[in-house]
XYZ file of C-alpha atoms in Angstrom:
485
model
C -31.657 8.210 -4.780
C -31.898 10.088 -1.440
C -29.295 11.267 0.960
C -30.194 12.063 4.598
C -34.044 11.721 3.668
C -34.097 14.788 0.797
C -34.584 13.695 -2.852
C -31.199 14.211 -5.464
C -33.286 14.136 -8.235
C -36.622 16.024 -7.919
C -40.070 15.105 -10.181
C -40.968 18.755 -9.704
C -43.063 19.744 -12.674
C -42.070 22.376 -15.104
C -44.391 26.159 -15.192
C -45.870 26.015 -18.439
C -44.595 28.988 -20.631
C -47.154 31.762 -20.563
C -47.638 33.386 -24.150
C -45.652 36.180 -23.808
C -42.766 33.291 -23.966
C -40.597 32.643 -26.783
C -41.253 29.509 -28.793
C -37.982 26.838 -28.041
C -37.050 24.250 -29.929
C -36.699 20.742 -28.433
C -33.297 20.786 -27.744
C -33.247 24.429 -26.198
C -36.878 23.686 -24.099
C -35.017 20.673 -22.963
C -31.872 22.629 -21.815
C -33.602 25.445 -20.061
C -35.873 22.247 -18.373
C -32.621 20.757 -16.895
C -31.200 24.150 -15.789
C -34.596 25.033 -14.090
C -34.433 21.550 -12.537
C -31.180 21.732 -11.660
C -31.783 25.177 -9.643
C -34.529 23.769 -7.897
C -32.955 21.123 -6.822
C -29.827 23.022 -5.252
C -32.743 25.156 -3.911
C -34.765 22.395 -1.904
C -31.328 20.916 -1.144
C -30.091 23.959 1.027
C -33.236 24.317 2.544
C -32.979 20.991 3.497
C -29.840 21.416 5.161
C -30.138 24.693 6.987
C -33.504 23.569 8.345
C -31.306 20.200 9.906
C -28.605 22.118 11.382
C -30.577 25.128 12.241
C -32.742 22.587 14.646
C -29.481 21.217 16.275
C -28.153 24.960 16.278
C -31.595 25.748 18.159
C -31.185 22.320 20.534
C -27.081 23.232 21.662
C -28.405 26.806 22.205
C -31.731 25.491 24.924
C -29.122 23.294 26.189
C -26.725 25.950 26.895
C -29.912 28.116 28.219
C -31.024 25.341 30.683
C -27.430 24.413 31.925
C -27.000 28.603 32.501
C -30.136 28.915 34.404
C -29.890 25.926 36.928
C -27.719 25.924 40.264
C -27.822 27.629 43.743
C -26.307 30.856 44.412
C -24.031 29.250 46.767
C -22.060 27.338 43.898
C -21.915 30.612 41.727
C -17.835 29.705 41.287
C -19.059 26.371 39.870
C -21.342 27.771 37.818
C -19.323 30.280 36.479
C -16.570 27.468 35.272
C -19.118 24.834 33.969
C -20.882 27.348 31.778
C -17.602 28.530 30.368
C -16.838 25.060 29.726
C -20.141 24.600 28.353
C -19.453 27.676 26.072
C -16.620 26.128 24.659
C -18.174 22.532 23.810
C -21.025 24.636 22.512
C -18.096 26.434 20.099
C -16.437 23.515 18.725
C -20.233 21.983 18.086
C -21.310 25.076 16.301
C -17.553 25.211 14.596
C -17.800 21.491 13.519
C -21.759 21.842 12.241
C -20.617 24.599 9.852
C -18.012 23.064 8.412
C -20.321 19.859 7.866
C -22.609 22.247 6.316
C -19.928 23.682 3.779
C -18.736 19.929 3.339
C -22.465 18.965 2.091
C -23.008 21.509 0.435
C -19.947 20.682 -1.984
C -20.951 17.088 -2.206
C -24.118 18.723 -3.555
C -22.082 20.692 -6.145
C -19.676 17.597 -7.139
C -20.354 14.739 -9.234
C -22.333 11.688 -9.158
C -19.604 9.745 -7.483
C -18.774 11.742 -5.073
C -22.579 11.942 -4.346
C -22.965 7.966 -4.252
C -19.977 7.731 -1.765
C -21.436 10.022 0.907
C -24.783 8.251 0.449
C -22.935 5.470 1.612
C -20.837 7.062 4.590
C -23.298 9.498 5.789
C -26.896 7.922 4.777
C -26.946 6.340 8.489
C -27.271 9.506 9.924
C -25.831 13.188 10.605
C -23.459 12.441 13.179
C -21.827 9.571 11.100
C -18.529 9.878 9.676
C -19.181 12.146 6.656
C -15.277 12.023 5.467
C -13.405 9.006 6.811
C -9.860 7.811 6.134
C -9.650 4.028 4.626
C -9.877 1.063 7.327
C -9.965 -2.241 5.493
C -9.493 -4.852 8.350
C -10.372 -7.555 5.959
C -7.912 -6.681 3.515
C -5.321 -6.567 6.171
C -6.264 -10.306 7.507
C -5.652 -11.280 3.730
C -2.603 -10.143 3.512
C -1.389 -11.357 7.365
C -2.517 -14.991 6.209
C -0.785 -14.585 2.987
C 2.120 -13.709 4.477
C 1.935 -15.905 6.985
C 1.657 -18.728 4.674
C 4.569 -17.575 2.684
C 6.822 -17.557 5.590
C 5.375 -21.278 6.380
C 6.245 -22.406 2.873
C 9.641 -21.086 2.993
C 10.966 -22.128 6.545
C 9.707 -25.934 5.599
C 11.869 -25.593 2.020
C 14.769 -24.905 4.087
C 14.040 -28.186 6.728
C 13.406 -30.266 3.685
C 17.070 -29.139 1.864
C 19.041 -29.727 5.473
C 16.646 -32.896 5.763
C 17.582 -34.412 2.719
C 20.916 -32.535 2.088
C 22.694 -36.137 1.640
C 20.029 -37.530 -1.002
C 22.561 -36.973 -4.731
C 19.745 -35.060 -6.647
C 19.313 -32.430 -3.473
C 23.021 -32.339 -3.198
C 23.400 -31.712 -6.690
C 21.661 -28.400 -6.314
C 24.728 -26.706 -3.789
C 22.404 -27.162 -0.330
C 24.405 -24.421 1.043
C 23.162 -21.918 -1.647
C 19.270 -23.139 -1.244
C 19.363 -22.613 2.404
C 20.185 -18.854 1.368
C 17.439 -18.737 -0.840
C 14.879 -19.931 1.708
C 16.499 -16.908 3.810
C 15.936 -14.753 1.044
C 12.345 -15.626 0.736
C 11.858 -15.186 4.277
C 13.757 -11.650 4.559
C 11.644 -10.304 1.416
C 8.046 -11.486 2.912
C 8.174 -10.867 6.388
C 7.935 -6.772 5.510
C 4.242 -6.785 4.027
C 2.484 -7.364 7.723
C 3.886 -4.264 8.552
C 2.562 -2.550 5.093
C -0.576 -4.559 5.620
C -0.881 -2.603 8.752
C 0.506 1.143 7.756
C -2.340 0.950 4.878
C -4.800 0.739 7.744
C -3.748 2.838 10.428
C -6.296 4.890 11.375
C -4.622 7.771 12.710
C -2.751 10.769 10.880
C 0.239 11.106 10.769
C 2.390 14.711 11.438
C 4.073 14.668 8.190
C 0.721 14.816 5.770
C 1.062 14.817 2.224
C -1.738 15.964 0.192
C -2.628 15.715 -3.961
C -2.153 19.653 -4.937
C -3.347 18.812 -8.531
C -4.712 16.578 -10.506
C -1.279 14.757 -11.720
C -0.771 13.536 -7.861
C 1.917 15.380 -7.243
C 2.800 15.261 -3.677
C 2.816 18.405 -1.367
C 4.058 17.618 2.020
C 1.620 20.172 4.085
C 3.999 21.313 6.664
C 5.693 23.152 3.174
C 2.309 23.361 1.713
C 1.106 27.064 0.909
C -2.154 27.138 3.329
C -2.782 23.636 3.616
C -2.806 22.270 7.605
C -4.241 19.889 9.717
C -5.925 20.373 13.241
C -7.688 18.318 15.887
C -10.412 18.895 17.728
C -12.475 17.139 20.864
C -16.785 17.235 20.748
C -18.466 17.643 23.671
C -18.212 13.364 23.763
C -14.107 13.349 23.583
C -14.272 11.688 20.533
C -11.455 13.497 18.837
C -11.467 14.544 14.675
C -9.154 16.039 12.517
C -9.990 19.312 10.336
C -8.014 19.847 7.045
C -7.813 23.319 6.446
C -7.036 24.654 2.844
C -7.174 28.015 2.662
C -6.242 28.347 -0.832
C -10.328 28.070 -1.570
C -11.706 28.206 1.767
C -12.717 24.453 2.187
C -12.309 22.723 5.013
C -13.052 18.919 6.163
C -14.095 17.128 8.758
C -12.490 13.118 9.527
C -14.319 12.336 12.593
C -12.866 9.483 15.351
C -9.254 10.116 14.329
C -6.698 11.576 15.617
C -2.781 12.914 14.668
C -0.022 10.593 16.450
C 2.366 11.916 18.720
C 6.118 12.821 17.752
C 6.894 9.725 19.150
C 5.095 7.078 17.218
C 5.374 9.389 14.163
C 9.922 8.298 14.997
C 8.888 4.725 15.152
C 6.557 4.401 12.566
C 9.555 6.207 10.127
C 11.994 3.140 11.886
C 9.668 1.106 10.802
C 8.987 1.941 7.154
C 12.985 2.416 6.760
C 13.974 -1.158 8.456
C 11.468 -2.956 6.256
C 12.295 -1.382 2.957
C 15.485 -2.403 3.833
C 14.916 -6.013 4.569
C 13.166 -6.500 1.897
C 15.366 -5.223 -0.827
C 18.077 -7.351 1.726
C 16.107 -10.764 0.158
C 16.246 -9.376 -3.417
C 19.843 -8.821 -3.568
C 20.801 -11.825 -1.249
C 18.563 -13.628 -4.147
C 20.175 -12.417 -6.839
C 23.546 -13.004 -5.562
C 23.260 -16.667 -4.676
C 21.755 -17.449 -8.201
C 24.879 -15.392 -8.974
C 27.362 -17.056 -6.896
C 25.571 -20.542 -7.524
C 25.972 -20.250 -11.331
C 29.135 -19.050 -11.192
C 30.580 -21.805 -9.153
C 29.061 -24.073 -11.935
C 30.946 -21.921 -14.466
C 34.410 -22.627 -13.284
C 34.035 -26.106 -12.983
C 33.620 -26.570 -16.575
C 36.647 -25.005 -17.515
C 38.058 -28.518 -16.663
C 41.243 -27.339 -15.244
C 43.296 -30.528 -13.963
C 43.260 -31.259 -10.213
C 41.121 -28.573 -9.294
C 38.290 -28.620 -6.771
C 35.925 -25.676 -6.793
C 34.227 -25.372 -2.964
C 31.193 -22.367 -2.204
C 34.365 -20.476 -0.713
C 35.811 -20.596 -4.368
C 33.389 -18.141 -5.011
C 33.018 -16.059 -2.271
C 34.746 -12.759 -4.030
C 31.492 -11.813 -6.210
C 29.238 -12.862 -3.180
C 31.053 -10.542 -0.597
C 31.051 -7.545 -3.325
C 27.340 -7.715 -4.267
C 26.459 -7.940 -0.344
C 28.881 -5.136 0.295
C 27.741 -2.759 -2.029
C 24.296 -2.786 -2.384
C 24.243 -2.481 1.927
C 26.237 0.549 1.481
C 23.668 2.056 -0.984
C 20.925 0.926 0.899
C 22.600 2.206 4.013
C 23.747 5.932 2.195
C 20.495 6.401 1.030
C 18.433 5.370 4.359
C 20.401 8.234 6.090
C 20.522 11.107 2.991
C 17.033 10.627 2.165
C 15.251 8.446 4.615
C 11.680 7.248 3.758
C 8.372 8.860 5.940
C 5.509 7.801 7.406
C 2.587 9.814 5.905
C -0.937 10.443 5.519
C -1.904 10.982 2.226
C -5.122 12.886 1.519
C -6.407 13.824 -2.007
C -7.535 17.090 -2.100
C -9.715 16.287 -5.324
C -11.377 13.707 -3.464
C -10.607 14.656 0.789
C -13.148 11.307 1.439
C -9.692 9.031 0.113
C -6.921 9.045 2.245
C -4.529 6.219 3.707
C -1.299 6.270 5.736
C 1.663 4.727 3.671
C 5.533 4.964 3.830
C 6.353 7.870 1.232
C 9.955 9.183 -0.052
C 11.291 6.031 -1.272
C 11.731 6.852 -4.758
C 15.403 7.245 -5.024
C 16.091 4.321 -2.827
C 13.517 1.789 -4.924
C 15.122 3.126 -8.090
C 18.968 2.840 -7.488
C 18.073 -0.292 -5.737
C 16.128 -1.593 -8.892
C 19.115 -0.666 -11.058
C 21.611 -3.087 -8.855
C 18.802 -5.863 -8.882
C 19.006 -5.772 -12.893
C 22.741 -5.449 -13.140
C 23.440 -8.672 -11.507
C 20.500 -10.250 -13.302
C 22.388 -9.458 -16.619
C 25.584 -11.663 -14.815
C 23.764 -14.104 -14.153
C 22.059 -14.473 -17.804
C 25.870 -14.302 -18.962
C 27.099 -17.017 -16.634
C 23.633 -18.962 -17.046
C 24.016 -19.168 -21.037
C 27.596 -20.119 -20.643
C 26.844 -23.156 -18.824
C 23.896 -23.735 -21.073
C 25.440 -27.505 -22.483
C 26.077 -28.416 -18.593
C 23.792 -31.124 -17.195
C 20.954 -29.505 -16.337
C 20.331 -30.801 -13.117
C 23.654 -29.520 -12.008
C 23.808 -26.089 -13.795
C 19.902 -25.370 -13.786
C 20.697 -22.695 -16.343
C 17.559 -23.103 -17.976
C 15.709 -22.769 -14.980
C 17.926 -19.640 -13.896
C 17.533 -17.987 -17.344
C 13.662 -17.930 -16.994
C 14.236 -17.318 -13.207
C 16.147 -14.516 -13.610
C 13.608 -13.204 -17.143
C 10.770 -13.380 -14.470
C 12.123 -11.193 -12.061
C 13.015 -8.299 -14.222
C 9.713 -8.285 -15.674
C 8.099 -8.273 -12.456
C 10.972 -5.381 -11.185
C 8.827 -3.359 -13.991
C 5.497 -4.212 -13.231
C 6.247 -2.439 -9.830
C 7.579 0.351 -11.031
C 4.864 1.117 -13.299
C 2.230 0.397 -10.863
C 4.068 2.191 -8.109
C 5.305 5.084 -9.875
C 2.638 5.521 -12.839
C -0.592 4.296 -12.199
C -1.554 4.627 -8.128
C -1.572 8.503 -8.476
C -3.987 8.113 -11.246
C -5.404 5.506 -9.612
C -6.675 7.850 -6.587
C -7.484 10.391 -8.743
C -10.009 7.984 -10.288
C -11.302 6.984 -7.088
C -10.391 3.576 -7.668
C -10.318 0.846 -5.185
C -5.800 1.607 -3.740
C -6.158 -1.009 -1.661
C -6.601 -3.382 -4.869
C -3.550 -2.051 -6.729
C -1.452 -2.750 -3.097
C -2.990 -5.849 -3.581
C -1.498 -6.515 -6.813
C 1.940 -5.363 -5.676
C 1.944 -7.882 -2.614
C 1.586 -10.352 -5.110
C 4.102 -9.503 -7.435
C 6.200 -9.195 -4.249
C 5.533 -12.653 -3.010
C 6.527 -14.035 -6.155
C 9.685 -12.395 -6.118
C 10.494 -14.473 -3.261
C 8.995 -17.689 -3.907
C 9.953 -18.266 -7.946
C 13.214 -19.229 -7.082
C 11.965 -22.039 -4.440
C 9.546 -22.956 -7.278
C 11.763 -23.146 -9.674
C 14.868 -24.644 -7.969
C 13.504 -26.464 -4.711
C 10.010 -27.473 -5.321
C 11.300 -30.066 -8.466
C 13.713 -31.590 -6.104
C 10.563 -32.128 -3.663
C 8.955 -34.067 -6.645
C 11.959 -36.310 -7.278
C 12.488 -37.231 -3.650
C 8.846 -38.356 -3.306
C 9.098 -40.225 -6.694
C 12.297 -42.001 -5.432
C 10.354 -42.838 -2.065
C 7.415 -44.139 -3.390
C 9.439 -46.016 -6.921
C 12.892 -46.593 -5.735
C 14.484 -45.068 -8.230
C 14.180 -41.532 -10.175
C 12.280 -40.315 -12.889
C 13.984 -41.575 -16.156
C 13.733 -37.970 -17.220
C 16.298 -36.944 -14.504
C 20.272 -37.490 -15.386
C 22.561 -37.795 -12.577
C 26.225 -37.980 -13.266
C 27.900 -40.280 -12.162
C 25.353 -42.747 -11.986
C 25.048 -46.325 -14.509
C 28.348 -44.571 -16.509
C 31.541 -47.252 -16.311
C 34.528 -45.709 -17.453
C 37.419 -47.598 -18.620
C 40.994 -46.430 -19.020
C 42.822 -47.579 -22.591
C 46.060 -49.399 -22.770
């Protein structure tokens, strides 16, 4: 395996031991072999690399010798400011060739992954991109079309409940609680385009938060103990950003990149805090109208005489779930807002990606609410448990509502637990925010699935037989009922 023409792993032959040598046995010859290997290979490897960047040292300083020594005497003035412009370029060249020199020569001293990944980045030639932050356009498109299709799916759920809002089985399921469901689904997708395109952004952000140890804890590097970022222009104007760390003197280079102004840096915060908040909008709004839906149920079997129990019936536990969780999400927007961030692993610089950070508290409290009213609704749903099913749908809710608090966990544990490990491991993020996008889209469509998609079935079935499955019960419907003398 070579990188930037010189050999990794040299064939280069053992001296034979002379007799004034000790005798070694095989496992001691065959240690001192690999540590005599081993040196000659770091040896040929830095002479490899000084003799590269000593010959473009050698080419910016003819070029700076040949710029100095042309012109009139007439344009002396000119002179004097283009070779003090040149001097600079010639600066930042020498500046950024050093620090690409110190950068390979700790790929040289890290570990065979590290050593595969530059092959891979940096094989195509020196002035490639030798650390580069994450651009995955074609995960992005997957996600855009998956949430595109998601918002398709639910908008034509809601046109077929108002379609067929009059049809007895569709009616049967409260059409004014399924439209809010559709609305939920909608609310709790439309976020991940935005995600989809945070993960990618190619630029840094001001508020940086490197890994400061292996456990990936964050360190935001404005607080950071001699950890900063810079930018800097080559003689081209293709701007870079250097992350300095002078903790242990390393330093690294992300070349075409650049840190956004104060500006975008506000917007891209709006951003990340609107869509958190839209999203955990849907959950609740979920939640509450399987809440509100079952509970309605509930009160009509107490069978009180004379007594007609309408979606405003209702409307008290509705208005106090809504209420509430907007005022937490709304409290803890303001005390402890979420950021948009770079995040850079110093353990591995080559891995970073931009991603809305600070969350924690929010995601947590808001989880807590989500699970509260889930327990209600199991109550209310196992209550109703010997109501016709196609009017109650507790069974339905009860799995519903198991569903989504196991999938409430999965994200917390793959949020919370795994992803830091995750990039310590070098492992694929954008694979794990895969996963989560998933989980997030099911949030929002299991209750379609669950409560809209049958009725879809038995409206086609009707259409096409005239009547309803025999499975399906509707009240009301073949029952005479005949009053005694």
């Amino acid at each position: 395996m070579c990188v930037l023409g010189f050999p990794l792993t040299s064939s280069l032959s053992l001296i034979t031991a002379t007799t004034t040598k000790p005798v070694l046995y095989p496992k001691e010859q065959k240690e001192e072999e690999d540590e005599t290997t081993s040196k000659n290979n770091e040896k040929e490897n830095e002479k490899y690399i000084n003799e590269v960047l000593d010959v473009k040292v050698e080419q910016i300083t003819i070029n700076k010798n040949s710029n100095s020594g042309d012109g009139d005497d007439d344009d002396d003035d000119t002179n004097n400011l283009d070779i003090q412009d040149s001097d600079l370029i010639i600066k930042k060249n020498l500046n950024r060739i050093h620090m690409k020199k110190k950068l390979l020569f700790r790929l040289l001293q890290g570990t065979n992954q590290e050593l595969e990944y530059f092959q891979m980045h940096a094989a195509v030639g020196f002035e490639s991109s030798l650390v580069e932050p994450n651009n995955d356009n074609y995960g992005r498109t997957v996600i855009s079309y998956q949430e595109e299709e998601e918002l398709l799916f639910c908008i034509g759920s809601c046109i077929f409940v108002y379609y067929n809002r009059k049809k007895v089985i569709v009616s049967l399921g409260q059409p004014v609680y399924l439209y809010q469901l559709c609305i939920a689904g909608i609310l709790l997708v439309s976020p991940l385009i935005y995600n989809a395109f945070l993960i990618t952004c190619d630029n840094f952000s001001t508020r940086t938060n490197v890994y400061s140890n292996m456990n990936g804890t964050f360190s935001n590097y404005i607080d950071g103990e001699g950890v900063f970022l810079n930018t800097t222009n080559d003689d081209e104007g293709t701007s870079s950003v250097v992350l300095y760390t002078s903790n242990n003197n390393e330093t690294f280079i992300y070349d075409n990149t650049d840190i956004i102004s104060s500006r975008q840096q506000m917007a891209y915060e709006i951003g990340c805090n609107s869509v958190t908040m839209v999203a955990w909008i849907g959950i609740v709004l979920t939640n509450t109208v399987l809440f509100a839906k079952t509970y309605r149920v509930y009160k009509v079997t107490l069978f009180r005489r004379n007594q007609t129990v309408k979606p405003r019936n209702v409307l008290g536990p509705y208005i106090i779930s809504v209420v509430f969780s907007s005022t937490v999400l709304i409290a803890l927007t303001v005390t402890s807002p979420i950021q948009y961030s770079t995040i850079i692993n110093l353990n591995n610089p080559m891995d970073s990606h931009s991603d809305c950070t600070g969350g924690k508290n929010l995601n947590i409290a808001m989880f807590t609410i989500d699970i509260i009213i889930g327990l209600g609704i199991l109550v209310l749903a196992w209550k109703v448990r010997n109501t016709n099913e196609e009017i109650s749908e507790s069974r339905k809710i009860f799995i519903l509502i198991i569903l989504g608090v196991v999938l409430d966990i999965a994200i917390l544990v793959l949020d919370y637990a795994l992803i830091p490990e995750i990039e310590d491991k070098q492992i694929n993020l954008f694979l794990i925010i895969s996963i989560i996008t998933t989980i997030v889209v099911l949030k929002s469509l299991l209750p379609i699935w669950f409560l809209i998609c049958p009725r879809m079935y038995y409206v086609w079935y009707e259409y096409k037989h005239g009547h309803l499955p025999e499975s399906v019960i509707v009240p009301g419907i073949g029952c005479v009922h005949v009053a005694g003398p």
